[in-house]
Coordinates of C-alpha atoms in Angstrom, one line a residue:
M13 CA 62.0 84.8 91.7
R14 CA 65.6 84.1 91.4
Q15 CA 65.7 86.1 88.1
Q16 CA 64.3 89.0 89.9
R17 CA 66.8 88.6 92.6
D18 CA 69.8 88.3 90.2
S19 CA 68.4 91.4 88.4
E20 CA 68.3 93.4 91.7
L21 CA 72.0 92.5 92.4
E22 CA 73.0 93.5 88.9
M23 CA 71.5 96.8 89.9
E24 CA 73.5 97.0 92.9
L25 CA 76.9 96.7 91.0
I26 CA 76.6 100.2 90.2
P27 CA 79.0 102.2 92.4
R28 CA 77.2 104.1 95.2
Q29 CA 79.7 107.1 95.0
T30 CA 81.1 108.9 92.1
S31 CA 83.6 111.1 94.2
N32 CA 86.4 108.3 93.5
G33 CA 86.9 109.3 90.1
V34 CA 85.2 106.1 88.6
D35 CA 82.4 106.8 85.9
S36 CA 79.5 104.8 87.1
S37 CA 77.6 105.2 83.6
S38 CA 79.7 102.4 82.1
L39 CA 77.8 99.8 84.2
V40 CA 74.0 98.9 84.2
S41 CA 71.8 101.9 84.9
S42 CA 70.0 102.3 88.0
S43 CA 66.2 102.0 88.2
S44 CA 65.9 105.7 88.0
T45 CA 68.0 105.9 84.9
I46 CA 66.0 103.2 83.3
S47 CA 62.9 104.9 83.7
S48 CA 64.1 107.7 81.7
S49 CA 64.4 107.0 77.7
S50 CA 66.8 109.7 77.1
S51 CA 69.2 108.5 79.8
S52 CA 68.9 104.8 78.4
S53 CA 69.9 105.9 74.8
T54 CA 72.8 108.0 76.3
K55 CA 73.9 104.9 78.4
S56 CA 73.6 102.7 75.3
S57 CA 75.8 105.0 73.3
F58 CA 78.3 105.2 76.0
N59 CA 78.3 101.4 76.5
L60 CA 79.0 101.0 72.8
M61 CA 81.8 103.4 73.0
N62 CA 83.2 101.7 76.1
S63 CA 83.0 98.3 74.4
S64 CA 85.0 99.5 71.4
L65 CA 87.7 100.9 73.6
T66 CA 87.8 97.6 75.4
V67 CA 88.3 95.7 72.2
W68 CA 91.1 98.0 70.7
F69 CA 92.6 99.9 73.5
I70 CA 93.5 97.2 75.9
P71 CA 95.0 95.0 73.3
L72 CA 96.9 97.8 72.0
L73 CA 98.5 98.7 75.4
F74 CA 99.3 95.0 75.8
A75 CA 101.0 94.8 72.6
L76 CA 103.0 98.0 73.0
A77 CA 104.1 96.9 76.5
T78 CA 105.1 93.4 75.0
I79 CA 107.2 95.2 72.5
Y80 CA 108.8 97.5 75.2
M81 CA 109.8 94.3 77.2
Y82 CA 111.0 92.7 74.1
I83 CA 113.4 95.7 73.1
L84 CA 114.4 96.0 76.8
S85 CA 115.3 92.6 77.1
T86 CA 117.0 92.0 73.7
N87 CA 119.1 95.3 73.9
A88 CA 120.8 94.4 77.3
P89 CA 124.4 95.6 77.7
P90 CA 126.8 93.0 76.5
L91 CA 128.3 90.4 78.8
S92 CA 131.3 88.3 78.4
T93 CA 129.5 85.4 76.6
D94 CA 126.5 84.9 74.2
Q95 CA 125.0 82.4 76.4
D96 CA 124.4 84.8 79.0
R97 CA 122.6 87.1 76.8
A98 CA 120.5 84.3 75.4
S99 CA 119.4 83.2 78.8
L100 CA 117.4 86.6 79.3
H101 CA 113.9 85.0 79.2
F102 CA 111.0 84.4 81.6
P103 CA 111.9 81.2 83.6
R104 CA 109.5 78.2 83.5
S105 CA 111.3 75.9 85.8
I106 CA 113.5 76.1 88.9
D107 CA 116.7 75.2 86.9
S108 CA 116.1 78.1 84.4
L109 CA 115.3 80.5 87.3
K110 CA 118.6 79.6 88.9
N111 CA 120.4 80.2 85.4
L112 CA 118.6 83.4 85.0
S113 CA 119.6 84.6 88.5
A114 CA 123.1 83.7 87.9
T115 CA 123.1 85.8 84.7
L116 CA 121.5 88.7 86.2
Q117 CA 124.0 88.8 88.9
H118 CA 126.4 89.9 86.5
Y119 CA 124.3 92.8 85.4
R120 CA 123.8 93.7 89.1
D121 CA 127.7 94.0 89.6
D122 CA 128.2 96.0 86.3
H123 CA 125.0 97.4 85.1
L124 CA 122.6 97.9 88.1
A125 CA 120.6 100.6 86.8
Y126 CA 119.6 98.3 83.8
L127 CA 118.8 95.6 86.1
L128 CA 116.5 97.5 88.2
L129 CA 114.7 98.9 85.0
L130 CA 114.1 95.4 83.6
Y131 CA 113.1 94.0 86.9
C132 CA 110.6 96.7 87.6
S133 CA 109.4 96.8 84.2
A134 CA 108.6 93.0 84.0
Y135 CA 107.0 93.2 87.4
L136 CA 104.6 96.1 86.5
Y137 CA 104.0 94.3 83.1
K138 CA 103.0 91.2 84.8
Q139 CA 100.8 93.1 87.4
S140 CA 99.2 95.4 84.9
F141 CA 97.6 92.7 82.8
S142 CA 97.2 90.2 85.6
L143 CA 99.6 87.9 84.2
P144 CA 100.8 84.8 86.3
G145 CA 104.4 84.8 87.8
S146 CA 104.6 86.7 91.0
A147 CA 106.2 83.9 93.0
I148 CA 108.9 83.5 90.2
L149 CA 109.6 87.3 90.2
N150 CA 109.6 87.4 94.0
L151 CA 112.1 84.7 94.2
L152 CA 114.3 86.5 91.6
G153 CA 114.0 89.6 93.5
G154 CA 115.4 87.8 96.7
A155 CA 118.1 86.2 94.9
L156 CA 119.2 89.4 93.2
F157 CA 118.7 92.1 95.9
G158 CA 118.4 90.1 99.1
T159 CA 115.5 90.2 101.6
W160 CA 115.8 93.7 103.0
F161 CA 115.9 95.6 99.6
G162 CA 113.9 92.9 97.6
F163 CA 111.0 92.7 100.0
P164 CA 110.0 96.4 100.0
L165 CA 110.6 96.7 96.2
C166 CA 108.4 93.8 95.4
C167 CA 105.5 95.1 97.8
L168 CA 105.9 98.5 96.0
L169 CA 105.9 96.9 92.8
T170 CA 102.8 94.5 93.6
A171 CA 100.6 97.5 94.7
T172 CA 101.6 100.0 91.7
G173 CA 101.1 97.3 89.2
A174 CA 97.7 96.3 90.7
L175 CA 96.7 99.9 90.6
L176 CA 97.4 100.2 87.1
C177 CA 95.2 97.2 86.3
Y178 CA 92.7 98.9 88.6
L179 CA 92.7 101.8 86.2
L180 CA 92.6 99.7 83.0
V181 CA 89.4 98.0 84.2
A182 CA 87.9 101.0 85.6
N183 CA 88.2 103.0 82.4
F184 CA 88.0 100.3 79.6
A185 CA 87.0 96.9 80.6
R186 CA 84.2 97.3 83.2
N187 CA 81.6 95.6 81.0
L188 CA 84.0 92.9 79.9
V189 CA 84.6 91.8 83.4
V190 CA 81.1 92.1 84.4
Q191 CA 80.0 89.8 81.6
C192 CA 82.8 87.3 82.1
C193 CA 82.8 87.2 85.9
Y194 CA 79.3 88.2 86.9
K195 CA 78.5 85.4 89.4
K196 CA 81.8 85.8 91.3
I197 CA 81.6 89.6 91.2
V198 CA 78.2 89.1 93.1
L199 CA 79.7 87.1 95.7
L200 CA 82.5 89.4 96.3
Q201 CA 80.0 92.4 96.1
K202 CA 78.2 90.7 99.2
K203 CA 81.4 90.6 101.2
V204 CA 82.3 94.1 100.4
E205 CA 79.1 95.6 101.0
A206 CA 78.7 93.8 104.4
G207 CA 81.9 95.3 105.4
R208 CA 81.8 98.8 103.5
D209 CA 82.2 100.7 106.8
N210 CA 85.4 98.6 107.5
L211 CA 86.5 98.1 103.9
F212 CA 90.3 98.3 104.5
F213 CA 90.5 95.2 106.8
V214 CA 88.0 93.4 104.6
L215 CA 90.2 93.7 101.6
L216 CA 93.4 93.2 103.8
F217 CA 91.8 89.7 104.9
M218 CA 90.9 88.7 101.5
R219 CA 94.5 89.5 100.2
M220 CA 96.1 87.6 103.1
V221 CA 94.1 84.4 102.6
P222 CA 96.1 81.6 101.0
M223 CA 95.3 80.9 97.5
S224 CA 93.1 83.9 97.3
P225 CA 91.9 85.0 93.8
N226 CA 94.0 88.3 93.7
A227 CA 93.6 88.7 90.0
L228 CA 89.7 88.5 90.4
I229 CA 89.6 90.8 93.4
T230 CA 91.9 93.4 91.7
M231 CA 89.6 93.4 88.6
T232 CA 86.4 93.7 90.7
C233 CA 87.4 96.5 93.0
P234 CA 86.8 99.3 90.5
I235 CA 83.2 97.6 89.6
L236 CA 82.4 97.6 93.3
N237 CA 83.7 101.2 93.6
V238 CA 86.6 100.5 96.0
P239 CA 88.4 103.8 96.7
K240 CA 91.9 103.8 95.2
K241 CA 93.6 104.7 98.3
I242 CA 92.1 101.8 100.1
F243 CA 92.6 99.5 97.2
Y244 CA 96.3 100.6 97.0
F245 CA 97.2 100.2 100.6
S246 CA 95.2 96.9 101.2
I247 CA 97.5 95.3 98.6
L248 CA 100.6 97.0 100.0
F249 CA 100.2 95.6 103.3
G250 CA 97.8 92.5 102.5
M251 CA 100.4 91.0 100.1
A252 CA 103.3 91.8 102.3
P253 CA 103.4 88.3 104.2
Y254 CA 103.3 86.5 100.8
N255 CA 105.9 88.7 99.3
F256 CA 108.3 88.5 102.5
I257 CA 108.1 84.6 102.5
T258 CA 108.7 84.3 98.7
V259 CA 111.6 86.9 98.7
Q260 CA 113.2 85.3 101.6
T261 CA 113.2 82.1 100.1
G262 CA 114.6 83.6 96.9
S263 CA 117.6 84.7 98.9
F264 CA 118.3 81.0 99.3
L265 CA 117.5 80.0 95.8
S266 CA 120.5 77.5 95.4
Q267 CA 118.7 75.4 98.1
L268 CA 115.4 75.4 96.3
N269 CA 114.7 72.1 94.3
S270 CA 111.1 72.9 92.8
F271 CA 108.5 75.4 93.1
D272 CA 106.6 72.9 95.2
D273 CA 108.9 73.6 98.1
L274 CA 107.8 77.1 98.0
F275 CA 104.2 76.4 99.0
T276 CA 104.4 74.2 101.9
W277 CA 102.0 73.4 104.7
R278 CA 104.1 75.6 107.1
T279 CA 104.0 78.5 104.5
L280 CA 100.2 78.2 104.1
L281 CA 99.4 78.0 107.9
T282 CA 101.7 80.9 108.4
L283 CA 99.7 83.0 105.8
G284 CA 96.3 81.7 107.4
L285 CA 97.5 82.7 110.8
I286 CA 98.4 86.2 109.7
A287 CA 95.1 86.5 107.7
S288 CA 93.1 85.6 110.8
V289 CA 94.9 88.0 112.7
A290 CA 93.9 90.7 110.3
G291 CA 90.4 89.4 110.1
C292 CA 89.9 89.6 113.9
T293 CA 91.5 93.1 114.1
G294 CA 88.9 94.1 111.4
L295 CA 86.1 92.8 113.5
I296 CA 87.3 94.4 116.7
V297 CA 87.7 97.9 114.8
A298 CA 84.1 97.4 113.3
R299 CA 82.7 96.8 116.7
V300 CA 84.5 99.7 118.2
R301 CA 83.2 102.1 115.4
R302 CA 79.5 100.9 116.0
K303 CA 79.7 101.6 119.8
I304 CA 81.2 105.1 119.4
P305 CA 78.0 106.7 118.0
Q306 CA 76.0 105.1 120.9
T307 CA 78.3 106.5 123.4
V308 CA 78.3 110.0 122.1
I309 CA 74.4 110.0 121.9

C-alpha cells in the first residue's frame, strides 16, 4: 500500500503546466504516457540523453566558471604590496575576512569597476552552483559598499544566481535531483500543491524561515513547475530580511569576533517574526481569494 502511494506521489512530480518553458518529459511519465509503448520508448531515449547532459554539461560549466574566477582573481590590478595580492582568496575565518575586506577596500578606492566585477562574479558563481558562503559574501558586501548599496546589490545577486541554478536544474539535472532528494521533494511538493493558488506567499514564507534549506528549495522549484517569475520574486523579497541583517552586520565588520556572533537568538527571532507576518499575510490573501468567487456568484 505504501509503495503504491509512493508511486502515485512520483507520478505527481510531473509538472502540471508546460507554459512556463520547462520540459516535463524529463521526469517520470504520466499514467497516460506509460500506457503508450511508443511514448515510453521516447521517454527512455530522452532520459538517457538528459542523463548524459547531466554527467558532462554541468561539470563542464562548473569547471569553466571556476577557471574564470581563478583568472579574474589572479589577474587583479597591482597594489602596493605583494601581500595584498596574495590575500585575494575566499575567507574561511573572521580574521581572513577582515584581511580580505581591508585589501579590497584599496580596490574600491582605485579600481571600483574591477571590485564590482569580482564581487558580482563570485556571488553568482556561489549561487548558481548552490555553494555555501552567502553569509560571508553578504558581510563582505556590507563592509565594502555599506548597507544602502550592498543590501539591494546582494538581494539582486541572490535572486539572479538562484535563477541560474533553477535553469541548470530545469534543463540538465532534473533526474539527478529527483533520484538524490526524492523523499524531501515529496514533502516540499505537498506544501507547494496545498498552496498552489497562493504560491508566492508559500515560497516567501519558506525563504524567510530561519535555517530554511534554501538550496534544496531552489533545486526543487523547477521540478515542481514553479513559474520563473514567482520563483525569482519570492527569493528577491523572501531573502531580503536575511540579506539586510548580514549586510548591515558587515558594515560593522571590525566589531565582529566570530561568525557565531552573526546568528544570535535575537537575529533568529527577528527572521522568524518576519516569516510569521509573511505567512499570515498569505493565509489572509488565500481566504479572500476563496470568498471572491462565492460573492460574485
